[in-house]
Amino acid sequence: MQQRRRWTVPFLLLLGLAAAPPLATQAGAVAGRVTDAASQAPVAGATVTASTGGAAVGDAVTGQDGRYRIANLAPGTYALTITQSGYEPRRGTVRVGAGATATFDASLTVRETALDAIVVTASRRAERAQEAPASVAVVSAKAVEERPVVSASDHLRATPGVDIAQNGIFNNNVVVRGFNAAFSSSLALLTDYRIASVPGLQVNRVGSISLVNEDLSRIEVVLGPGAALYGPNTANGIVHLITKSPLDDPGTSLSVSAGERDAFMGTFRTAQRITENLGFKVSGSYLRADEWLFVDTAEVRLQGEARARLEQFRTAQRGRGLGEAQIQDSIARDPSLFALTRVGVRKDDARRYGFDGRVDWRPRPGLSAVLQAGQSSNSSVDLTGISASVQDDFSVSYVQGRVSWNRLFAQVYREHNDAGGTYTARTGASVFDESKLWVGQVQHGFGLAADRQQFTYGLDLLYTLPESRGTVYGRNEDDDEVTQVGAYLQSETRILPTLNLVLAGRVDHHSVLDDQIFSPRAGLVFTPREGQSFRATYNRAFQAPTAINLFLDRLSSRSGPYAVQAIAPGAQGFNFHLPNGQLAIRSPFNSAANGGGSTRIAYDPAVVSRLAINFLVATGQITPAEAGRLFAANPNFTVIGRNPQTGKAGAFDPSTVQDLPGIEPELSEVFEVGYRGLFANRLLVTADLWRLERENFISQLFAPAPLLMVSGTQVAQFLAANGIAPERAAALAGVVARTPIGVVSAAENDILTDGIPILISYKNYANVDLTGMDLSAQYLMGRWRVAGNASFVSDNYFSFGPDEQPIALNAPKRKGALALGYDDDARGINGEIRGRYVGGFPVYSGVYIGNSCVEPQQGLGDCVEAATLVDLVLGYRVPGIRGTTLQLSVTNLFDEKYQSFVGVPAIGRLALLRLRYDF
């Protein structure tokens, strides 16, 4: 019995060892503590995920003390990912031994571009947004990465203070704090420190920029003037698109997107490090989609007239015995006839492709050099001030080199555009544009008194060479170069540890303008404690006349014997008077014996009345004998002046026609106070109140000289009293009353077409005052985030009496957005639903006018109506396929047909599904 007991204990021990797992396979664990890198405070609620072979095998959430533990891990090496909203993800690897607990502590840095961004645009150097002397909004790299878009401007739809007028699939006009236009240039658009507007036209087209979404690091938006540092054309603000460096973000991304409107888009980006200090990247994209269509009633009317003229030509050629093939060949070889075939013809699809290349070299700390180049080309329909533009392979290319060495920055670049087969829809006339922009810039800075005093100074040189072969700049083609030189100095003084004084000044010289332009800037930034700042600033900025304002000389449209010509006043202006001081007119019904239609003659009601009789003779409605009898009776009708742009008419007073002076720059003064508060790395609140005073406003294209007509009632009475039967007299008078007999004409407005010229041009003519407010808030709560903003302005329409063109902000008084987002980086799930409200507003921009909501009695078209739109984004990292994500973006979820500007189509829903692969 004792012998059996002696064997029992060893037997049970052996049985237990057999049942237990081997020591080498005993489970282990990983544990540690997660803290805030800046404050060293524990970070609660962070998710720690352990993965092996690309698959998650365990996770944990940090407690209030920041500690976590992931148990039951088999021995081996694990990839750890630590995520928490508001912080940059932290990744690392850890080796877990059998039965052991490995330690992995981590410090998380606040996500730079989420709540407290580092920005470079406000002061042309790196600084925290909290300390910038301007209101700055940032679209972060993560926000860019999660939202598939067809244009970088789509990322700005919910940015406070930003207004977007969408013209089509990817074409749009983007401005800050209003003053939008059909042909907008009031915003400074930059890409990697480079002016990204179309060189000669100086118009902003964000949708035409060649960068791809996967290469976009962030977007910085500066609300308000930036002229003290950036010079001309920054009176309203700056949008800066910043791309990724191949040294900081190596890797390859491929994506394919498809969606509604038969949309297809493919993009690629590859960035490689050749060495630790040398790298390159190449990216490209292709997009096609069915365009939203718009019917322009003016184009329909002009198309009918063009087809009638073509049919007259065909009939005449058939009378000469020519066959249809010969007639078509004649039309194709004659530019003026071929243009008639394109009047009112628009593209029904949109296409765009582009590519970029870049090399980065960092030979030593603080020294870097970047060389990059790219090109984009698009085919679409866009707006100009005189007509829709049908673009066919309109391309923009650039070459840029820049060097940074500590506080020294220097760059040189060239931009070039080629209009391809572009033409205007209202005339069918081709647009040739191969303009170029050369820019050289150098900037340096230094600090004194233990960096309590900082100086930044620099020099900019811009040389613009418009080239249109007469299709845009006409007679000015050989004298339209512009050189701009600017120098600036900015001082930043730390008066107290919590108070910073910013002073800046800039002087610019413009080769076409007479005077130097001074742009000062002053600001106080008060930071009573970490995360809180108050700002008070003053900025004086200027909007230099563009090449279009200075040199435009182009046919806008034809109507009967008249031709509407868009001609810039340049520096000399227009003179509507003869040397003797009398007002001058031209008329297609001026007799050859008196010089014909090309001759300027003195205005007199009796002269206009005789021209009206000439009209009846020229059109065969009365005989020469009847005309002689009527001339002998000395007709003298009341002359009616009609605005050829708005159609408004009334008794003509020649004293109301003033000579048009040369164009001058707009001047803007902005006073602004702002607050930016960051609470517990969770809540960011911003508020800005501003006051704008703008002088010498540069008008939209307008008609400075009226058409001259005569009173139909008086014509009927006169004809009946001089031998014309009453019924026939009434009919003839009706025709005469509807016909422009002549037009007030300038000496500088030479006839360049086969019609009597009707002038449309620009001028400085008004001062406006405007008050506004921008509010925004963002709150992070674990994986969820809530963001909202609202913007208000006091006025968006300014009237100056019946004889002056109104000024429209072309943007709403009220707009706002509210978004709810979710991010689970560990599981690769993200989403956002966003509502946007855009108030209604009047439009007054070139030939595109909709102001009946503010001028009910004399309105010229419907205003833009208010709309509430909903956008949706969903993202999912595909499990089991490393680096693969599926993303859905739906703009205007409920397909609300929204017309964001006059003259553009009603834009509906656009859903895009993107498959992206990163390796």
Short mmCIF file of N, CA and C in Angstrom, two decimals, residues 119-125 152-153 156 174-176 184-198 202-211 215-222 224-227 229-235 237-243 356 358 372 398 400 402 409 411 413 415 437 439 441 443 460 462 488 506:
data_model
loop_
_atom_site.label_atom_id
_atom_site.label_comp_id
_atom_site.label_asym_id
_atom_site.label_seq_id
_atom_site.Cartn_x
_atom_site.Cartn_y
_atom_site.Cartn_z
N VAL A 119 1.79 76.40 -39.24
CA VAL A 119 1.46 76.98 -40.53
C VAL A 119 2.64 77.79 -41.03
N VAL A 120 2.72 77.94 -42.35
CA VAL A 120 3.83 78.68 -42.96
C VAL A 120 3.35 79.85 -43.80
N THR A 121 2.04 79.99 -43.99
CA THR A 121 1.52 80.96 -44.94
C THR A 121 1.29 82.33 -44.33
N ALA A 122 0.86 82.41 -43.07
CA ALA A 122 0.47 83.68 -42.49
C ALA A 122 1.64 84.65 -42.41
N SER A 123 2.84 84.16 -42.08
CA SER A 123 4.02 85.02 -41.93
C SER A 123 5.16 84.63 -42.85
N ARG A 124 4.90 83.76 -43.81
CA ARG A 124 5.92 83.26 -44.74
C ARG A 124 7.07 82.58 -43.99
N ARG A 125 6.75 81.99 -42.84
CA ARG A 125 7.69 81.17 -42.09
C ARG A 125 6.88 80.29 -41.14
N ALA A 152 -9.11 69.93 -55.56
CA ALA A 152 -8.65 70.26 -54.22
C ALA A 152 -9.58 71.24 -53.53
N SER A 153 -10.31 72.05 -54.30
CA SER A 153 -11.23 73.00 -53.70
C SER A 153 -12.38 72.31 -52.96
N LEU A 156 -12.42 72.46 -49.29
CA LEU A 156 -12.64 73.76 -48.64
C LEU A 156 -14.12 74.08 -48.46
N VAL A 174 -13.08 80.08 -56.35
CA VAL A 174 -12.91 80.06 -54.90
C VAL A 174 -12.43 81.43 -54.45
N VAL A 175 -13.11 82.01 -53.45
CA VAL A 175 -12.68 83.26 -52.87
C VAL A 175 -12.83 83.16 -51.35
N VAL A 176 -12.24 84.11 -50.66
CA VAL A 176 -12.35 84.21 -49.21
C VAL A 176 -13.08 85.51 -48.88
N SER A 184 -12.56 85.14 -61.59
CA SER A 184 -12.11 85.63 -60.30
C SER A 184 -10.60 85.57 -60.14
N SER A 185 -10.03 86.67 -59.58
CA SER A 185 -8.60 86.71 -59.30
C SER A 185 -8.29 87.39 -57.98
N SER A 186 -9.32 87.60 -57.13
CA SER A 186 -9.10 88.36 -55.90
C SER A 186 -8.39 87.55 -54.83
N LEU A 187 -8.35 86.24 -54.97
CA LEU A 187 -7.70 85.37 -53.99
C LEU A 187 -6.28 85.04 -54.45
N ALA A 188 -5.34 84.99 -53.50
CA ALA A 188 -4.00 84.52 -53.82
C ALA A 188 -3.98 82.99 -53.69
N LEU A 189 -3.81 82.32 -54.80
CA LEU A 189 -3.78 80.86 -54.84
C LEU A 189 -2.33 80.40 -55.00
N LEU A 190 -1.83 79.64 -54.03
CA LEU A 190 -0.46 79.17 -54.04
C LEU A 190 -0.42 77.64 -54.00
N THR A 191 0.60 77.08 -54.62
CA THR A 191 0.90 75.66 -54.50
C THR A 191 2.40 75.54 -54.24
N ASP A 192 2.76 75.02 -53.07
CA ASP A 192 4.18 74.88 -52.70
C ASP A 192 4.91 76.20 -52.90
N TYR A 193 4.34 77.29 -52.35
CA TYR A 193 4.94 78.63 -52.35
C TYR A 193 4.94 79.27 -53.74
N ARG A 194 4.25 78.67 -54.70
CA ARG A 194 4.26 79.14 -56.09
C ARG A 194 2.87 79.68 -56.44
N ILE A 195 2.83 80.84 -57.10
CA ILE A 195 1.56 81.37 -57.59
C ILE A 195 0.97 80.37 -58.59
N ALA A 196 -0.27 79.95 -58.34
CA ALA A 196 -0.85 78.88 -59.15
C ALA A 196 -2.01 79.34 -60.01
N SER A 197 -2.19 80.64 -60.19
CA SER A 197 -3.23 81.12 -61.09
C SER A 197 -2.77 80.98 -62.54
N VAL A 198 -3.73 81.04 -63.47
CA VAL A 198 -3.38 80.95 -64.89
C VAL A 198 -2.55 82.18 -65.24
N GLN A 202 -4.47 85.54 -65.12
CA GLN A 202 -4.41 85.73 -63.67
C GLN A 202 -5.72 85.35 -62.99
N VAL A 203 -6.35 84.31 -63.49
CA VAL A 203 -7.59 83.82 -62.92
C VAL A 203 -7.29 82.52 -62.16
N ASN A 204 -8.01 82.32 -61.05
CA ASN A 204 -7.79 81.14 -60.23
C ASN A 204 -8.67 79.99 -60.71
N ARG A 205 -8.02 78.87 -60.98
CA ARG A 205 -8.74 77.67 -61.38
C ARG A 205 -8.16 76.50 -60.59
N VAL A 206 -8.68 76.30 -59.37
CA VAL A 206 -8.16 75.24 -58.49
C VAL A 206 -8.30 73.87 -59.14
N GLY A 207 -9.42 73.67 -59.86
CA GLY A 207 -9.66 72.37 -60.47
C GLY A 207 -8.70 72.01 -61.57
N SER A 208 -7.92 72.99 -62.06
CA SER A 208 -6.98 72.72 -63.14
C SER A 208 -5.57 72.46 -62.65
N ILE A 209 -5.35 72.54 -61.34
CA ILE A 209 -4.00 72.31 -60.81
C ILE A 209 -3.66 70.83 -60.91
N SER A 210 -2.41 70.53 -61.20
CA SER A 210 -2.03 69.17 -61.57
C SER A 210 -1.85 68.23 -60.39
N LEU A 211 -1.80 68.70 -59.15
CA LEU A 211 -1.50 67.79 -58.04
C LEU A 211 -2.62 66.77 -57.82
N ASP A 215 -1.07 63.21 -52.88
CA ASP A 215 0.18 63.94 -52.69
C ASP A 215 -0.03 65.24 -51.92
N LEU A 216 -1.26 65.52 -51.53
CA LEU A 216 -1.57 66.77 -50.85
C LEU A 216 -1.38 66.59 -49.35
N SER A 217 -0.47 67.36 -48.77
CA SER A 217 -0.19 67.25 -47.35
C SER A 217 -1.21 68.01 -46.52
N ARG A 218 -1.50 69.25 -46.88
CA ARG A 218 -2.49 70.04 -46.16
C ARG A 218 -2.82 71.27 -46.99
N ILE A 219 -3.87 71.96 -46.58
CA ILE A 219 -4.28 73.22 -47.20
C ILE A 219 -4.36 74.27 -46.10
N GLU A 220 -3.67 75.37 -46.30
CA GLU A 220 -3.73 76.47 -45.35
C GLU A 220 -4.52 77.62 -45.98
N VAL A 221 -5.45 78.15 -45.21
CA VAL A 221 -6.28 79.25 -45.66
C VAL A 221 -6.07 80.43 -44.73
N VAL A 222 -5.60 81.54 -45.26
CA VAL A 222 -5.44 82.77 -44.49
C VAL A 222 -6.60 83.68 -44.85
N GLY A 224 -8.40 87.13 -44.94
CA GLY A 224 -8.04 88.53 -44.87
C GLY A 224 -6.80 88.84 -45.67
N PRO A 225 -6.41 90.11 -45.74
CA PRO A 225 -5.32 90.55 -46.62
C PRO A 225 -3.96 89.97 -46.23
N GLY A 226 -3.13 89.78 -47.25
CA GLY A 226 -1.76 89.34 -47.02
C GLY A 226 -0.77 90.13 -47.82
N ALA A 227 -1.17 91.34 -48.28
CA ALA A 227 -0.35 92.09 -49.22
C ALA A 227 0.97 92.54 -48.62
N LEU A 229 3.12 90.99 -47.06
CA LEU A 229 4.17 90.00 -47.32
C LEU A 229 4.11 89.44 -48.73
N TYR A 230 2.93 89.34 -49.30
CA TYR A 230 2.78 88.66 -50.58
C TYR A 230 2.56 89.60 -51.76
N GLY A 231 2.30 90.87 -51.50
CA GLY A 231 2.16 91.80 -52.60
C GLY A 231 0.77 91.84 -53.20
N PRO A 232 0.68 92.11 -54.52
CA PRO A 232 -0.61 92.32 -55.15
C PRO A 232 -1.46 91.06 -55.17
N ASN A 233 -2.79 91.28 -55.29
CA ASN A 233 -3.76 90.21 -55.48
C ASN A 233 -3.87 89.29 -54.28
N THR A 234 -3.63 89.85 -53.08
CA THR A 234 -3.86 89.09 -51.85
C THR A 234 -4.77 89.89 -50.92
N ALA A 235 -5.60 90.76 -51.48
CA ALA A 235 -6.45 91.63 -50.66
C ALA A 235 -7.51 90.85 -49.91
N GLY A 237 -7.34 87.29 -49.24
CA GLY A 237 -6.88 86.10 -48.52
C GLY A 237 -6.01 85.23 -49.38
N ILE A 238 -5.59 84.12 -48.79
CA ILE A 238 -4.65 83.21 -49.43
C ILE A 238 -5.11 81.77 -49.22
N VAL A 239 -5.05 80.99 -50.25
CA VAL A 239 -5.22 79.53 -50.15
C VAL A 239 -3.93 78.89 -50.63
N HIS A 240 -3.30 78.10 -49.76
CA HIS A 240 -1.99 77.53 -50.05
C HIS A 240 -2.09 76.01 -50.00
N LEU A 241 -1.87 75.36 -51.14
CA LEU A 241 -1.86 73.90 -51.24
C LEU A 241 -0.42 73.42 -51.09
N ILE A 242 -0.18 72.59 -50.09
CA ILE A 242 1.18 72.14 -49.78
C ILE A 242 1.25 70.63 -49.98
N THR A 243 2.22 70.19 -50.79
CA THR A 243 2.34 68.77 -51.11
C THR A 243 3.40 68.10 -50.24
N ASP A 356 3.11 65.43 -62.11
CA ASP A 356 4.10 66.23 -61.40
C ASP A 356 5.31 65.35 -61.10
N ARG A 358 9.17 65.64 -58.73
CA ARG A 358 9.88 66.46 -57.74
C ARG A 358 11.08 65.69 -57.20
N GLN A 372 11.03 70.88 -58.94
CA GLN A 372 9.81 70.20 -59.33
C GLN A 372 9.24 70.82 -60.60
N TYR A 398 4.51 74.20 -65.29
CA TYR A 398 5.41 74.99 -64.46
C TYR A 398 6.73 74.25 -64.25
N GLN A 400 9.91 74.74 -61.25
CA GLN A 400 10.21 75.48 -60.03
C GLN A 400 11.43 74.91 -59.34
N ARG A 402 13.66 75.68 -55.64
CA ARG A 402 13.73 76.48 -54.42
C ARG A 402 14.77 75.89 -53.47
N PHE A 409 15.46 81.69 -47.69
CA PHE A 409 14.63 80.98 -48.66
C PHE A 409 14.74 81.70 -49.99
N GLN A 411 13.72 81.16 -54.36
CA GLN A 411 13.13 80.31 -55.39
C GLN A 411 12.98 81.09 -56.69
N TYR A 413 10.76 80.36 -60.53
CA TYR A 413 9.89 79.44 -61.27
C TYR A 413 9.29 80.14 -62.48
N GLU A 415 5.76 79.77 -65.03
CA GLU A 415 4.47 79.17 -65.36
C GLU A 415 4.13 79.51 -66.80
N LEU A 437 4.61 83.47 -66.98
CA LEU A 437 4.91 84.21 -65.77
C LEU A 437 6.23 83.72 -65.22
N VAL A 439 8.91 84.27 -62.02
CA VAL A 439 8.95 84.80 -60.66
C VAL A 439 10.29 84.44 -60.02
N GLN A 441 12.11 85.03 -56.08
CA GLN A 441 11.85 85.49 -54.73
C GLN A 441 13.00 85.09 -53.82
N GLN A 443 14.03 85.48 -49.48
CA GLN A 443 13.59 85.89 -48.16
C GLN A 443 14.61 85.44 -47.13
N ASP A 460 10.61 90.32 -54.08
CA ASP A 460 9.87 89.55 -55.09
C ASP A 460 9.97 90.25 -56.44
N LEU A 462 8.22 89.76 -60.31
CA LEU A 462 7.27 89.07 -61.17
C LEU A 462 7.29 89.71 -62.55
N TYR A 488 9.76 93.82 -48.84
CA TYR A 488 8.99 93.85 -47.59
C TYR A 488 9.90 93.59 -46.39
N ARG A 506 5.42 96.92 -46.97
CA ARG A 506 5.85 96.45 -48.28
C ARG A 506 5.67 97.59 -49.28
#
